[in-house]
Structure formats: C-alpha cells, structure tokens
XYZ file of C-alpha atoms in Angstrom:
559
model
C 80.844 -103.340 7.323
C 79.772 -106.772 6.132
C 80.408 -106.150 2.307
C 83.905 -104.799 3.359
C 84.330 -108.366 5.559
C 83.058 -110.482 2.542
C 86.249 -110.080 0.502
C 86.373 -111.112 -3.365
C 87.685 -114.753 -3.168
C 90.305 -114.028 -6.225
C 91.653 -111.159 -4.877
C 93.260 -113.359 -1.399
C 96.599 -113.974 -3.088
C 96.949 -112.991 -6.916
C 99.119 -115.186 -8.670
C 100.950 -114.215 -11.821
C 99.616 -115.078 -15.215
C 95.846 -115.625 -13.922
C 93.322 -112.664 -13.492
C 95.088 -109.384 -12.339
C 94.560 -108.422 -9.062
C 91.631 -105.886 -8.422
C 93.612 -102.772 -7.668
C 95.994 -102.906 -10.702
C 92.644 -103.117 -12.650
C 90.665 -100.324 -10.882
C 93.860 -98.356 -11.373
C 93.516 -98.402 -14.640
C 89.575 -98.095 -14.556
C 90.084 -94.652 -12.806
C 92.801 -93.524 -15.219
C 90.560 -94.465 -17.981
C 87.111 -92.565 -16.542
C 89.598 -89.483 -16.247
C 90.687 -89.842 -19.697
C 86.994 -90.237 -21.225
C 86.006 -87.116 -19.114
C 88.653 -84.940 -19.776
C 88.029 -85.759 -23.515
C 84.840 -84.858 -23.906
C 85.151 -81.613 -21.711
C 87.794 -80.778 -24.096
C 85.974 -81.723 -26.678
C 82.887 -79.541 -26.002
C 85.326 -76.626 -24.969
C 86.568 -76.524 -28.617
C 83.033 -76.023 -29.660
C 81.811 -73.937 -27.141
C 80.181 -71.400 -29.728
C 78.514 -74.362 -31.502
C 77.725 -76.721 -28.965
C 73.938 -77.116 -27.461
C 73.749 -75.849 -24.022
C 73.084 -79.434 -23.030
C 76.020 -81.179 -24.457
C 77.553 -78.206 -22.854
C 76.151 -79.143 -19.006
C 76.667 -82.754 -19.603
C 79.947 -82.724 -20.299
C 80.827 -80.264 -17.371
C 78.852 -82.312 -14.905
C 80.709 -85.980 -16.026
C 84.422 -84.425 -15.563
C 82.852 -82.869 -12.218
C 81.211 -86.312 -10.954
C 84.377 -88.072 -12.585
C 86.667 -86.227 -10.322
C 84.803 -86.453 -6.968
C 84.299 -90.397 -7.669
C 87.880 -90.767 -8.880
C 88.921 -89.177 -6.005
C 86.977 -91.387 -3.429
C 87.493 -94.625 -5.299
C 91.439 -94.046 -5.277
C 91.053 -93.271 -1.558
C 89.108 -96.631 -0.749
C 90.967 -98.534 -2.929
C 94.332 -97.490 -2.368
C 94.984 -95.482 1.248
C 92.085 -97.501 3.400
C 93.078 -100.764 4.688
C 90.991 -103.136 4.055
C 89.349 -105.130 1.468
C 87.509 -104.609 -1.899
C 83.738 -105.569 -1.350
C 81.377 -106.486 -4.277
C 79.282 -103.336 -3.275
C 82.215 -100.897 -4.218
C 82.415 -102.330 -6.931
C 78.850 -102.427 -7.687
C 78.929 -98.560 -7.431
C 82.075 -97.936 -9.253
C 80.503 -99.912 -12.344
C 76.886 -98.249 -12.251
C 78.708 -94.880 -12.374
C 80.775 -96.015 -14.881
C 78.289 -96.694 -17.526
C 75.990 -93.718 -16.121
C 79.480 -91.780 -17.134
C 79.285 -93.771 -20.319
C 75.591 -93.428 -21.577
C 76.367 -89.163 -20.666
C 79.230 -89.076 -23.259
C 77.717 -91.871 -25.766
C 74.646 -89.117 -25.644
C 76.830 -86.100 -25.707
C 78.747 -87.782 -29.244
C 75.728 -89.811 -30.070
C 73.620 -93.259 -29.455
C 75.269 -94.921 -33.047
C 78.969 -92.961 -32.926
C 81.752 -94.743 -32.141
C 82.047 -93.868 -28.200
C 79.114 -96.718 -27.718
C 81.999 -99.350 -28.024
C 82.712 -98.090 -24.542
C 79.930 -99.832 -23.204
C 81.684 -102.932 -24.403
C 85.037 -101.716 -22.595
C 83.033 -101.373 -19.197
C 81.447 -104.480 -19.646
C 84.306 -106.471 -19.766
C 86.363 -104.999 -17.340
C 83.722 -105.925 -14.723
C 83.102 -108.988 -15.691
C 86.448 -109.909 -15.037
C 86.218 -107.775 -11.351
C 83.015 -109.579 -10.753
C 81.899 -113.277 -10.468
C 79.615 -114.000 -13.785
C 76.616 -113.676 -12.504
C 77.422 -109.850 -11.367
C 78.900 -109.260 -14.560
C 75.673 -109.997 -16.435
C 73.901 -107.827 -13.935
C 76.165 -104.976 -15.167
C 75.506 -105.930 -18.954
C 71.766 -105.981 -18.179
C 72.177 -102.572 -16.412
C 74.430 -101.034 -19.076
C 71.575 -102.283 -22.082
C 68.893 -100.489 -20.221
C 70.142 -97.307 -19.558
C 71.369 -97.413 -23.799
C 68.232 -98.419 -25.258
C 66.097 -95.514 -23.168
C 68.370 -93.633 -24.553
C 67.831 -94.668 -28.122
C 64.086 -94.691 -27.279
C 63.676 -90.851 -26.073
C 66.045 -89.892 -28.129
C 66.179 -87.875 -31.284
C 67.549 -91.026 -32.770
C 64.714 -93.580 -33.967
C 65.305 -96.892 -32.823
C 66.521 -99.387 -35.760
C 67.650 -102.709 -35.478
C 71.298 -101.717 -34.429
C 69.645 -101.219 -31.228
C 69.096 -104.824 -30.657
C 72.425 -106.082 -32.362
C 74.254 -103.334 -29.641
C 72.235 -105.114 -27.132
C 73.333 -108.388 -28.184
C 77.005 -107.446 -28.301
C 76.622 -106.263 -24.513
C 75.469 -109.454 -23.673
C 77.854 -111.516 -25.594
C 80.832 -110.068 -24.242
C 79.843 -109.961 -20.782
C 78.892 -113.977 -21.186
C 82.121 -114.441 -23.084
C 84.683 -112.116 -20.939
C 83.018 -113.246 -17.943
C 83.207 -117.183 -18.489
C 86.970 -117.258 -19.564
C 87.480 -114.329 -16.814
C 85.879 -117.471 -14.452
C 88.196 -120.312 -16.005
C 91.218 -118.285 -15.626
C 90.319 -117.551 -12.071
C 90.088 -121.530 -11.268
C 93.286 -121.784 -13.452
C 94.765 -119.390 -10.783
C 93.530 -121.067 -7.840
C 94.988 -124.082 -8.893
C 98.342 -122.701 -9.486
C 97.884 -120.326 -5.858
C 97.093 -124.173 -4.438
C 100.082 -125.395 -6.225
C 102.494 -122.736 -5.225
C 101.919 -122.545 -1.651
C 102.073 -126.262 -1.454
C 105.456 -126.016 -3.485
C 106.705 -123.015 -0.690
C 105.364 -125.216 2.215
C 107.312 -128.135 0.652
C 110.505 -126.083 -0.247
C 110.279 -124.437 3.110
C 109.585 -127.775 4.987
C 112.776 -129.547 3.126
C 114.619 -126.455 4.111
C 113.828 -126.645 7.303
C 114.810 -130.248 7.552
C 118.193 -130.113 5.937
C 118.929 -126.892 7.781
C 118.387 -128.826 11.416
C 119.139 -132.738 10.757
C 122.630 -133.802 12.387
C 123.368 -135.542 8.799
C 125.601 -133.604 7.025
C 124.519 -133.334 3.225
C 126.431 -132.450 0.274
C 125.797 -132.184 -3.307
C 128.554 -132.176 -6.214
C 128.005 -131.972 -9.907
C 130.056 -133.973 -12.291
C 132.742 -132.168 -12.737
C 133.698 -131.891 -8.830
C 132.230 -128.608 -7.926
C 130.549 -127.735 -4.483
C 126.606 -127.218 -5.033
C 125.183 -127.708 -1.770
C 126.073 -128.377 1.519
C 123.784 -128.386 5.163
C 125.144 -126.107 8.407
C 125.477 -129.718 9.537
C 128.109 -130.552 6.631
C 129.790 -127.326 7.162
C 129.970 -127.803 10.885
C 131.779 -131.466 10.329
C 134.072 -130.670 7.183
C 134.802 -127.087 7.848
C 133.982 -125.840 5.390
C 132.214 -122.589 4.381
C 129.893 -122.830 1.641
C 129.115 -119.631 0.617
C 133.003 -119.352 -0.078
C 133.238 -122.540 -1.467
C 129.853 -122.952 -3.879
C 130.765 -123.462 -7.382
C 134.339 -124.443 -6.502
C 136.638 -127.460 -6.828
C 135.949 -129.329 -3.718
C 137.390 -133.033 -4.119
C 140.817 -132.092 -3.518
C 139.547 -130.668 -0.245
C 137.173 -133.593 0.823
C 140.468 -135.711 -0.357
C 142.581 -134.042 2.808
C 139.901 -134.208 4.956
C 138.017 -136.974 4.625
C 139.465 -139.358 2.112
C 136.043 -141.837 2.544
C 134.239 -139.512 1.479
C 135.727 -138.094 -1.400
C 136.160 -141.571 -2.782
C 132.452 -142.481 -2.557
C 131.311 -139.033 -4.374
C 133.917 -140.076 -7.430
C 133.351 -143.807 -7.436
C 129.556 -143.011 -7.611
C 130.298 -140.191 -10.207
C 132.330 -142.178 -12.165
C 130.366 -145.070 -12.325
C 127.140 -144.244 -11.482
C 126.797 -146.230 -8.300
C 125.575 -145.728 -5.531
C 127.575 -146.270 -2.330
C 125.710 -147.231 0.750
C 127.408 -147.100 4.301
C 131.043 -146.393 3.531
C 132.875 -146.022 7.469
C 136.321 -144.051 7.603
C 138.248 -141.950 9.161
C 137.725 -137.641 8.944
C 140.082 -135.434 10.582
C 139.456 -131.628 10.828
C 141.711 -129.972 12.308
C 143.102 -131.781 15.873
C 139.639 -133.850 15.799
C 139.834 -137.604 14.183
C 136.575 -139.175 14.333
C 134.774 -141.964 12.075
C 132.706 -140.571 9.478
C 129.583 -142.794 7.958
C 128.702 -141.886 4.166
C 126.369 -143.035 1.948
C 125.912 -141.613 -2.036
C 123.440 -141.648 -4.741
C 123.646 -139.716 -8.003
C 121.366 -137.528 -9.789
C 121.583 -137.583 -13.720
C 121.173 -134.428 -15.634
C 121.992 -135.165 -19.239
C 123.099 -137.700 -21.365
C 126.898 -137.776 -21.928
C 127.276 -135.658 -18.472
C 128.654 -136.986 -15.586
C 125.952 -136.868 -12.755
C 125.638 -134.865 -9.983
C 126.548 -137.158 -6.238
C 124.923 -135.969 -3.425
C 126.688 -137.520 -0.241
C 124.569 -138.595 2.908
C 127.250 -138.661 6.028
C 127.654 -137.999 9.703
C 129.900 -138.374 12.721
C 128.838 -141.928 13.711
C 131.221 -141.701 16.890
C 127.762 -142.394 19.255
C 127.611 -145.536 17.975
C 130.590 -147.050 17.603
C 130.887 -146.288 21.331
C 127.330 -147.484 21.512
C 128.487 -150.653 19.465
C 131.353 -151.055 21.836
C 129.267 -150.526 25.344
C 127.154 -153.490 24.280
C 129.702 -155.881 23.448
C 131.188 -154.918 26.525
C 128.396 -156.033 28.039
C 127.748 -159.055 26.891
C 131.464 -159.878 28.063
C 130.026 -158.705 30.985
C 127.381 -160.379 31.825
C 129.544 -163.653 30.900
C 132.160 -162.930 33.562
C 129.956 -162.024 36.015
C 128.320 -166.111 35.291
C 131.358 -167.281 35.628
C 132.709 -165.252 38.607
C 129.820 -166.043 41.015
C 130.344 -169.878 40.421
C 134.140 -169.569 40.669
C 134.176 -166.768 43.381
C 131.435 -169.235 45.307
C 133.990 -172.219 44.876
C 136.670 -170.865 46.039
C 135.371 -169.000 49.127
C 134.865 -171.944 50.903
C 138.112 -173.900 50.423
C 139.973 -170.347 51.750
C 138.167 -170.344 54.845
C 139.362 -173.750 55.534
C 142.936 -173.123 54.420
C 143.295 -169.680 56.305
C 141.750 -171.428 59.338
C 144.401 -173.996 59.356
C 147.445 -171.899 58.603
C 146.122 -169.600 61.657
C 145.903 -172.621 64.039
C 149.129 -173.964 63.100
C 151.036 -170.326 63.403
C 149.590 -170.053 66.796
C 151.531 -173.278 67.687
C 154.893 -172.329 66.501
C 157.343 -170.181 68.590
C 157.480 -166.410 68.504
C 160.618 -165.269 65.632
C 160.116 -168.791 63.890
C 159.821 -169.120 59.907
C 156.294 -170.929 60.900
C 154.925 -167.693 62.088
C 156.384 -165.023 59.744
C 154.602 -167.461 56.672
C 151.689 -167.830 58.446
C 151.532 -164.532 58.872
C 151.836 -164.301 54.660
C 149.456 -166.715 54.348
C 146.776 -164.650 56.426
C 147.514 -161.579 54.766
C 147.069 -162.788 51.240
C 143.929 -165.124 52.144
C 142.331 -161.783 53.789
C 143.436 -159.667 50.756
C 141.873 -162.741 48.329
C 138.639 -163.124 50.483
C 138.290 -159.275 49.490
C 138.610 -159.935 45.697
C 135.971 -162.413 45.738
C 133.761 -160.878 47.734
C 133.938 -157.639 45.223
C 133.649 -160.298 42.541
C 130.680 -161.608 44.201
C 128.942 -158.320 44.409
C 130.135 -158.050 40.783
C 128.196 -160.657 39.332
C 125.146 -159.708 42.081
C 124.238 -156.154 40.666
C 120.958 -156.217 39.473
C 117.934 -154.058 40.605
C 116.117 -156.134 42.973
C 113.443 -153.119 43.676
C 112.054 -150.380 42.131
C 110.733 -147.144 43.714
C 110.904 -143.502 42.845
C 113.224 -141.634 44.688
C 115.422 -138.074 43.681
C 118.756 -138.156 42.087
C 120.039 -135.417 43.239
C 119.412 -136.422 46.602
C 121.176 -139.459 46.179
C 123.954 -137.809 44.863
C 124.652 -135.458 47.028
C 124.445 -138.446 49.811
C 127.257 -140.247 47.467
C 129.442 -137.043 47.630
C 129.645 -136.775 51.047
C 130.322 -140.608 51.750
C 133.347 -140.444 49.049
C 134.667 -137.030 50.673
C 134.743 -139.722 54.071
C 136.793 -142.055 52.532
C 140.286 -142.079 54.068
C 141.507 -141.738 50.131
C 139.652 -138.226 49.864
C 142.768 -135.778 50.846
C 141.042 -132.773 52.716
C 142.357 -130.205 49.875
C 139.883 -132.320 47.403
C 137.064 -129.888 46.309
C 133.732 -131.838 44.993
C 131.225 -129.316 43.719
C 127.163 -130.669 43.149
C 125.800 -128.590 40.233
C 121.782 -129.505 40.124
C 119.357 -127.122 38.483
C 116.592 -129.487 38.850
C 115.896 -130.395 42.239
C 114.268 -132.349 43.077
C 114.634 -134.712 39.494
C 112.651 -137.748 40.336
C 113.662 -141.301 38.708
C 112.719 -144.464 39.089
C 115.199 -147.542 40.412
C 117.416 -149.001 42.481
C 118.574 -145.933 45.118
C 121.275 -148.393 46.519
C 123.056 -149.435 43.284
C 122.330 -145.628 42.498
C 124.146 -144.532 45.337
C 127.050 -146.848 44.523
C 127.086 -145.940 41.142
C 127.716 -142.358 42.488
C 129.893 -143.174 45.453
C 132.565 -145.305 42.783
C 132.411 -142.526 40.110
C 133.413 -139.472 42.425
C 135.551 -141.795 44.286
C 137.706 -143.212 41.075
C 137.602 -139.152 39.970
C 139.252 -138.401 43.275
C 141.923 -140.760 43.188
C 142.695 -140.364 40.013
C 143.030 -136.625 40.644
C 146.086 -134.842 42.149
C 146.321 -133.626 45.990
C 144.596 -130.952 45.053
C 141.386 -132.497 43.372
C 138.844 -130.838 41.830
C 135.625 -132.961 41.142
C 132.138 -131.885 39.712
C 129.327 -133.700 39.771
C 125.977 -132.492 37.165
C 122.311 -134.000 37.463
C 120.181 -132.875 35.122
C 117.718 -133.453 31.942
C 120.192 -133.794 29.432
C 119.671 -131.132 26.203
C 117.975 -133.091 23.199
C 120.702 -131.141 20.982
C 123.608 -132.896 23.106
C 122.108 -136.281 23.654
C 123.486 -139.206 21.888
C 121.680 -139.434 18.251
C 121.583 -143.476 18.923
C 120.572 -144.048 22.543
C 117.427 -145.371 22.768
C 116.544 -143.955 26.479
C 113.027 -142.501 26.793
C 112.679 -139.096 29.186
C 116.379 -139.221 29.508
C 118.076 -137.838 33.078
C 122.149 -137.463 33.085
C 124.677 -138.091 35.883
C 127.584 -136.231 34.811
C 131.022 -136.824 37.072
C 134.288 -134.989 36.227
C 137.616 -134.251 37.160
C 140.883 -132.057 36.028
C 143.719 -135.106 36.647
C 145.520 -136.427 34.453
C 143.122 -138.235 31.992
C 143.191 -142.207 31.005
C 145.806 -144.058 29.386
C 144.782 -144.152 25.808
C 145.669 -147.841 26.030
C 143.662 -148.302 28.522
C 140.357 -146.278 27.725
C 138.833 -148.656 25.473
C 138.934 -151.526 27.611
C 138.015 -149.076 31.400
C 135.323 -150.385 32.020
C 136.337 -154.577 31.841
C 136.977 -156.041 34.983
C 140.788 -156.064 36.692
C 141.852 -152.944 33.849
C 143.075 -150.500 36.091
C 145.686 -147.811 36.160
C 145.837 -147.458 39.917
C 148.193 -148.855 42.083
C 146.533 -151.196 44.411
C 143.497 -150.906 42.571
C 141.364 -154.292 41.769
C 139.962 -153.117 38.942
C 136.239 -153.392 40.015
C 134.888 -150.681 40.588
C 134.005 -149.098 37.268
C 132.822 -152.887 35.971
C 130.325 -152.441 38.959
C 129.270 -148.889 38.214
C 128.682 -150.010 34.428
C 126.781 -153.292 35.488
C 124.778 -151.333 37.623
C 123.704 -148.665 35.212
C 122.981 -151.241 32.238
C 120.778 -153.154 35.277
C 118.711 -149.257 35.198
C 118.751 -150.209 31.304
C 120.809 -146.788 31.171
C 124.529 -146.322 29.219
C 127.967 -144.606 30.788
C 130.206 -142.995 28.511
C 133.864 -141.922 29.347
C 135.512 -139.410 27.711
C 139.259 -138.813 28.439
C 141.477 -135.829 27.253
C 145.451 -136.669 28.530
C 146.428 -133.771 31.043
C 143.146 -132.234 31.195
C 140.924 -134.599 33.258
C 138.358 -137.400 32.337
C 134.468 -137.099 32.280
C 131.804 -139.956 33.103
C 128.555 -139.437 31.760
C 125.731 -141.701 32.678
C 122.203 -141.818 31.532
C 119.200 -143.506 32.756
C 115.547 -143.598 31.773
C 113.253 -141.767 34.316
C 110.652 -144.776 34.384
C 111.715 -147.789 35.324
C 109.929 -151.098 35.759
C 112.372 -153.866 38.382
C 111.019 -156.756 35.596
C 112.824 -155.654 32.746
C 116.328 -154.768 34.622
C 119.244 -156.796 33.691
C-alpha cells in the first residue's frame, strides 16, 4: 500500500511535449513484450523439427509468462484506480529483460535481438528517476554477461563494449529523460498559473458591474462582459464579429464616439459622461477607452471601460444638497431665533388691543387675522428651529424595526391618515440592531410614512422594509460600512419631475398646505446618522424612499 501511495512525481499532470505519461508508455511496453514473444514462438514453431528441445521450452515458457504478466500489468495499469508505484514498475522491468536475456539466448548472446536490451533500457529510464534507471542497466548487464560466461559462446571483448552501451544509454536516455521532465514541470507550473490567471480574469470580468467591451479596428464586436450586455442590450454571442458602431451610435452616442476617436487617433479617452438610452431607460453612462495595437498600418483594437454612473450623480447631488443644507439650517436658527421674539410681542399687543374693541368692529375681525397668521408663523419657525437643531445628541443601540413599527402606528394616528389607508411592516430581520439617535430615528420614520400617506389617494397603500440591504443592490459608491436599509413606499401618484430634484430642499413641496419641512428634516436627520436617502419616483405608479444607515455609530462624528 505505501508504494501505491508514493506516486511517480511526473506522472501528477502530464503536459504535452515533455515526457509521455506512464500509461501511454507501458501501453506500448506490453504491446511490444507481446510482439517479441509471439515472434520467437513463431519463430521456433517454424523450426520445430530442427530446433533444440531447449530453445523449444524457452520460447513456450516466455509467450506463457508474457501473457500472464501482460495480462496483470494491463489490469493494474489500466482497470485499478489508483496510481503507478516505482515497485510495479520495478517488476515490470526485471521481467522485461528476464524476457529479453530468454530470447537474446534462444537467437543468440552476439545476434541482433541483444539491441533489445538497449530498447528496455531506455524505456525505463525514462519511466524511472535516473538513479532507478541505472539500477535496471546494472541489472540488465548482469543477467547478459552470465549468459555470455556459461554459455557456449566464449566471452570476447564485445562483451564489455555491450556492457558499455547498456550503460551509456541508460546515463544518456535517463539524463535528458530528467531535463525534459523539469522542462515539463516548468511548463505544468506555467500552465496552471496561466488557467488560474485566465480563470481569475474571467471570473472578474464575468462579475464586475463595469461593463467592458472590446472592438477591433475595423468596428467589429470582439468582446463584451454580462455586465455590458446587461446595460447596452445587447447579445454577444449574436453580435461577435459584427458591425457594432452603428448600434452603440443609437444607443449610446458617448460611447461610440470615444471607441472611434480612440481608434482613429490612437487616444485614449478617459471619463467621457453622456447620455445611454435602452429602450424606455435614459440614464448617464461613464466611459473610458484605451487601444490595443496589433500591427503596423492596422487600426487598433479599443476596448471601452463604462458603467451606469447614476449612484453617483445622485450621490454627487445628495452632498451638495447638503452642504446647502447645512447653510440654511445656520442661517435659519439665527433668523428663526430673531424673529421669535419680536412676534410674541407683536401678537401680544394685537390680542390686547382686539380685546378692547367692540364685538362686529373692523378692530376685532383684523386682530383676529393678525392672531391667526402670527400662530401659523410661530409654527414655521418653530419647524425651522427644529430644522437647523437635528443632530444626534446620543448614541445607544436600539432595534429598527422596533422603532419602525412604533413610527407606523403614530402616522396611522394622525388625523391625515384616512382609516381606508393600509401600511404594511415587512421585516425579516427582527430584531436588526443599529446604533443612533432612536428619536430622530423615529421621526425620520414617522415623516416618511406620513408624506407617503398624504401623498397617496383615499385608499393608500404604504409599505415599509427594514432589512440588510443585498450587496448586489447596494449603491456601487456609498461608502456605508455594515449597511441596514429603511425602505418606505407608496402606489400614489409619484413626484413632479420638476420637483424631484430639488424634494428634499426646504419649502419645495407639492402639497397643499404643506411647509415644505418635513423631508429637509428626515434628510438632515439621516446625514446626522452619517447615512444617505434616495427617492425614486415613477409618475402614476407611486414613489419609493430608501434610506441607509451604518449599523455602528459613534454620537462624535454625527453631523
């Protein structure tokens, strides 16, 4: 069992155009014993009359041991699983040249059969590491010259010269037999690294969400990633070794452009922003080129670098935003502050002077006004004051889908909830532990299914998802570590597209009545968790808020 666990080193993973593998050259071993045995039974068969008796039993006893060993070698070799050990192969060599000295004495010690020695030699020398292989010359020497020595023959100096050819070739066969094996290691090492490579850059292009494509000089499609399919629609088994410009030209003009400028001229183009549209979908497409020449005169090969950089243009957007922000919110606690004070004291007065005027009398009815529109005003700043005061003030851990569901049932309270509104919690986590604010949490929950409720019909449908967001889905260029997602949306009527891009500013709002707030809060107050909101708004088929927030959170670093 141990020689059959000690497998020959060379024999792991044959590699074409270094030493054969084992079993091709016992296969032929085996063929060639049964060839050299049937030949000299043959042989003494035609001379059966003539032949000594000897010759005669020899020859019958090598085709019969040929056979039986032939028959267990192909067995071991070929139907056992399992490898080749040196002591097969040991045996299989001995009884070779034992077969070999029988027929070499059958024909004669000088005839020409003895250049099978040199045949057997060799072809174990290259089975065998060298030092084996001279083991098998040695072996193969002594068994001819006691041969020559009892023999009829007389020994003459051929005897050493055979002995010296044994030697040579099994020094000679089994040296180069040992280069070309390290030759073949080298190129086994060099091949798997290639495969691990090829398969590694496979791997990569087949699951990166940049879409690559390749096109030779004269415009045709070479390569393109599933990602590059997905965003051109295209199909590139269709499309490989087709035109493809004029296609890229409908589809995404940017692009197209950048593979024939750098085509054309051989330079390379390096973040190139326009529009794609495939299909109903219009979305801002990021490319970048470089070209591969092939030969001179030819016009190089481009292969273009692009992807769907919609992330972060909204990401661009949602910090500019705020950084207005964050500006207004300065300036509304100083003016909110300022102004506060100076109200009181007018709506004080205007009360005490309505109470003095008669009941019916202009006095009173604009008094009245007055009051109204102070009270309504004191309300403004006081949502601009809480405007500019959300920030996390502590941190603690606490679960978010506790403190959602504690948001849905406030906002199905509110007298602007109609009692046909359905608000479903989906959770599949529970509990899903973060770390924050819970209050400005809560708010941030209590606005969102609010604002999705009034912007609904009277018959409102409203879900609300908190979960681990999938790493596939998550925005490529949000910088959020362990990730959690508060997901609120609703069938209504969608946002204005007018107004979309500007939703989240403060006094933009599309609601009657509506100060405009609310969603300013909700962003501040996600951006204080050092989180991002995204809203994403399809006319007649309802808008979608998506918020995420790290899961660790330290109150020092909040905004």
């Amino acid at each position: 069992m141990a020689s059959e666990r000690r497998l020959l080193p060379w024999r792991r993973l044959p590699v074409p155009g270094a030493v054969p593998p084992a079993r091709t050259l016992l296969r032929y071993v085996y063929i060639g014993r049964l060839a050299v045995a049937f030949g000299v039974f043959v042989g003494a068969a035609l001379a059966w009359f003539t032949a000594d008796i000897t010759q005669l039993f020899v020859a019958s006893l090598s085709i019969t041991l040929a056979l039986v060993m032939t028959a267990w070698a192909a067995w071991y070799t070929f139907l056992r699983s399992g490898g080749i050990g040196p002591t097969f192969l040991y045996l299989q060599a001995m009884f070779d040249v034992a077969l070999t000295t029988a027929v070499v004495n059958v024909m004669g010690p000088y005839s020409p059969m003895s250049a099978l020695y040199i045949l057997v030699i060799a072809v174990y020398a290259v089975l065998m590491p060298f030092a084996n292989g001279l083991l098998i010359a040695l072996f193969a020497g002594i068994l001819y010259a006691a041969m020559v020595v009892v023999g009829p023959t007389e020994p003459s100096f051929a005897l050493v010269l055979q002995l010296g050819v044994f030697w040579l070739v099994a020094v000679f066969t089994g040296y180069l037999a040992s280069r070309v094996r390290v030759a073949g290691q080298a190129q086994e090492a060099l091949s798997a690294e290639l495969t691990r490579v090829r398969l590694e850059a496979g791997d990569i292009l087949r699951n990166i969400r940049t879409g690559i494509l390749t096109v030779s000089g004269d415009g045709r499609l070479v390569y393109a990633n599933p990602t590059a399919e997905q965003l051109l629609g295209i199909d590139v088994q269709v499309m490989r070794e087709k035109p493809v410009l004029s296609y890229l030209e409908s589809v995404a003009p940017v692009l197209a452009d950048a593979v024939r400028l750098t085509s054309w001229e051989g330079r390379r183009v390096i973040r190139r922003e326009g529009e794609a549209r495939i299909g109903d979908r219009t979305f801002p497409l990021g490319v970048s080129t470089t070209a591969v020449s092939l030969e001179d005169g030819q016009r190089p090969s481009v292969t273009a670098i692009f992807k769907d950089i919609s992330d972060e243009k909204r990401y661009e957007a949602l910090h500019l935003r705020a950084e207005r922000l964050a500006a207004v919110a300065e300036i509304a606690a100083s003016l909110a502050h300022e102004i506060k004070n100076p109200l009181a004291s007018i709506r004080s007065a205007v009360e005490m002077l309505s109470r003095s005027a008669p009941p019916g009398a202009d006095e009173k009815i604009l008094g009245a006004l007055v009051l109204r529109e102070s009270d309504r005003l004191s309300r403004l700043l006081t949502e601009f004051m809480d405007f500019s005061r959300v920030r996390v003030t502590k941190s603690a851990e606490f679960d978010l889908v506790a403190v959602a569901e504690a948001g849905v049932r406030i906002a199905r309270q509110h007298p602007d909830c109609p009692a046909t509104a359905r608000v479903e919690l989906v959770a599949p986590q529970r509990p899903l532990l973060i770390e924050g604010d819970e209050d400005l949490m809560h708010r941030v929950v209590f606005n969102l299914v609010l604002n999705a409720i009034q912007a609904a019909p009277e018959a409102a449908h409203v879900t609300v998802e908190v979960a681990t967001p999938d790493p596939d889905t998550f925005p490529a260029n949000v910088a959020i570590d362990q990730p959690r997602m508060l997901r609120v949306r609703d069938r209504g009527p969608g946002v204005n597209p007018d107004i979309l891009p500007r939703l989240f500013e403060p006094f933009v709002t599309a609601r009657p009545g509506g100060t405009g707030l609310g969603l300013a809060i909700v962003q501040r107050a996600v951006l204080s968790h050092r989180g991002v909101i995204f809203c994403d708004s399809v006319p007649g088929e309802g808008t979608t808020f998506t918020v995420y927030v790290p899961a660790r959170f330290s109150a020092e670093e909040g905004v």
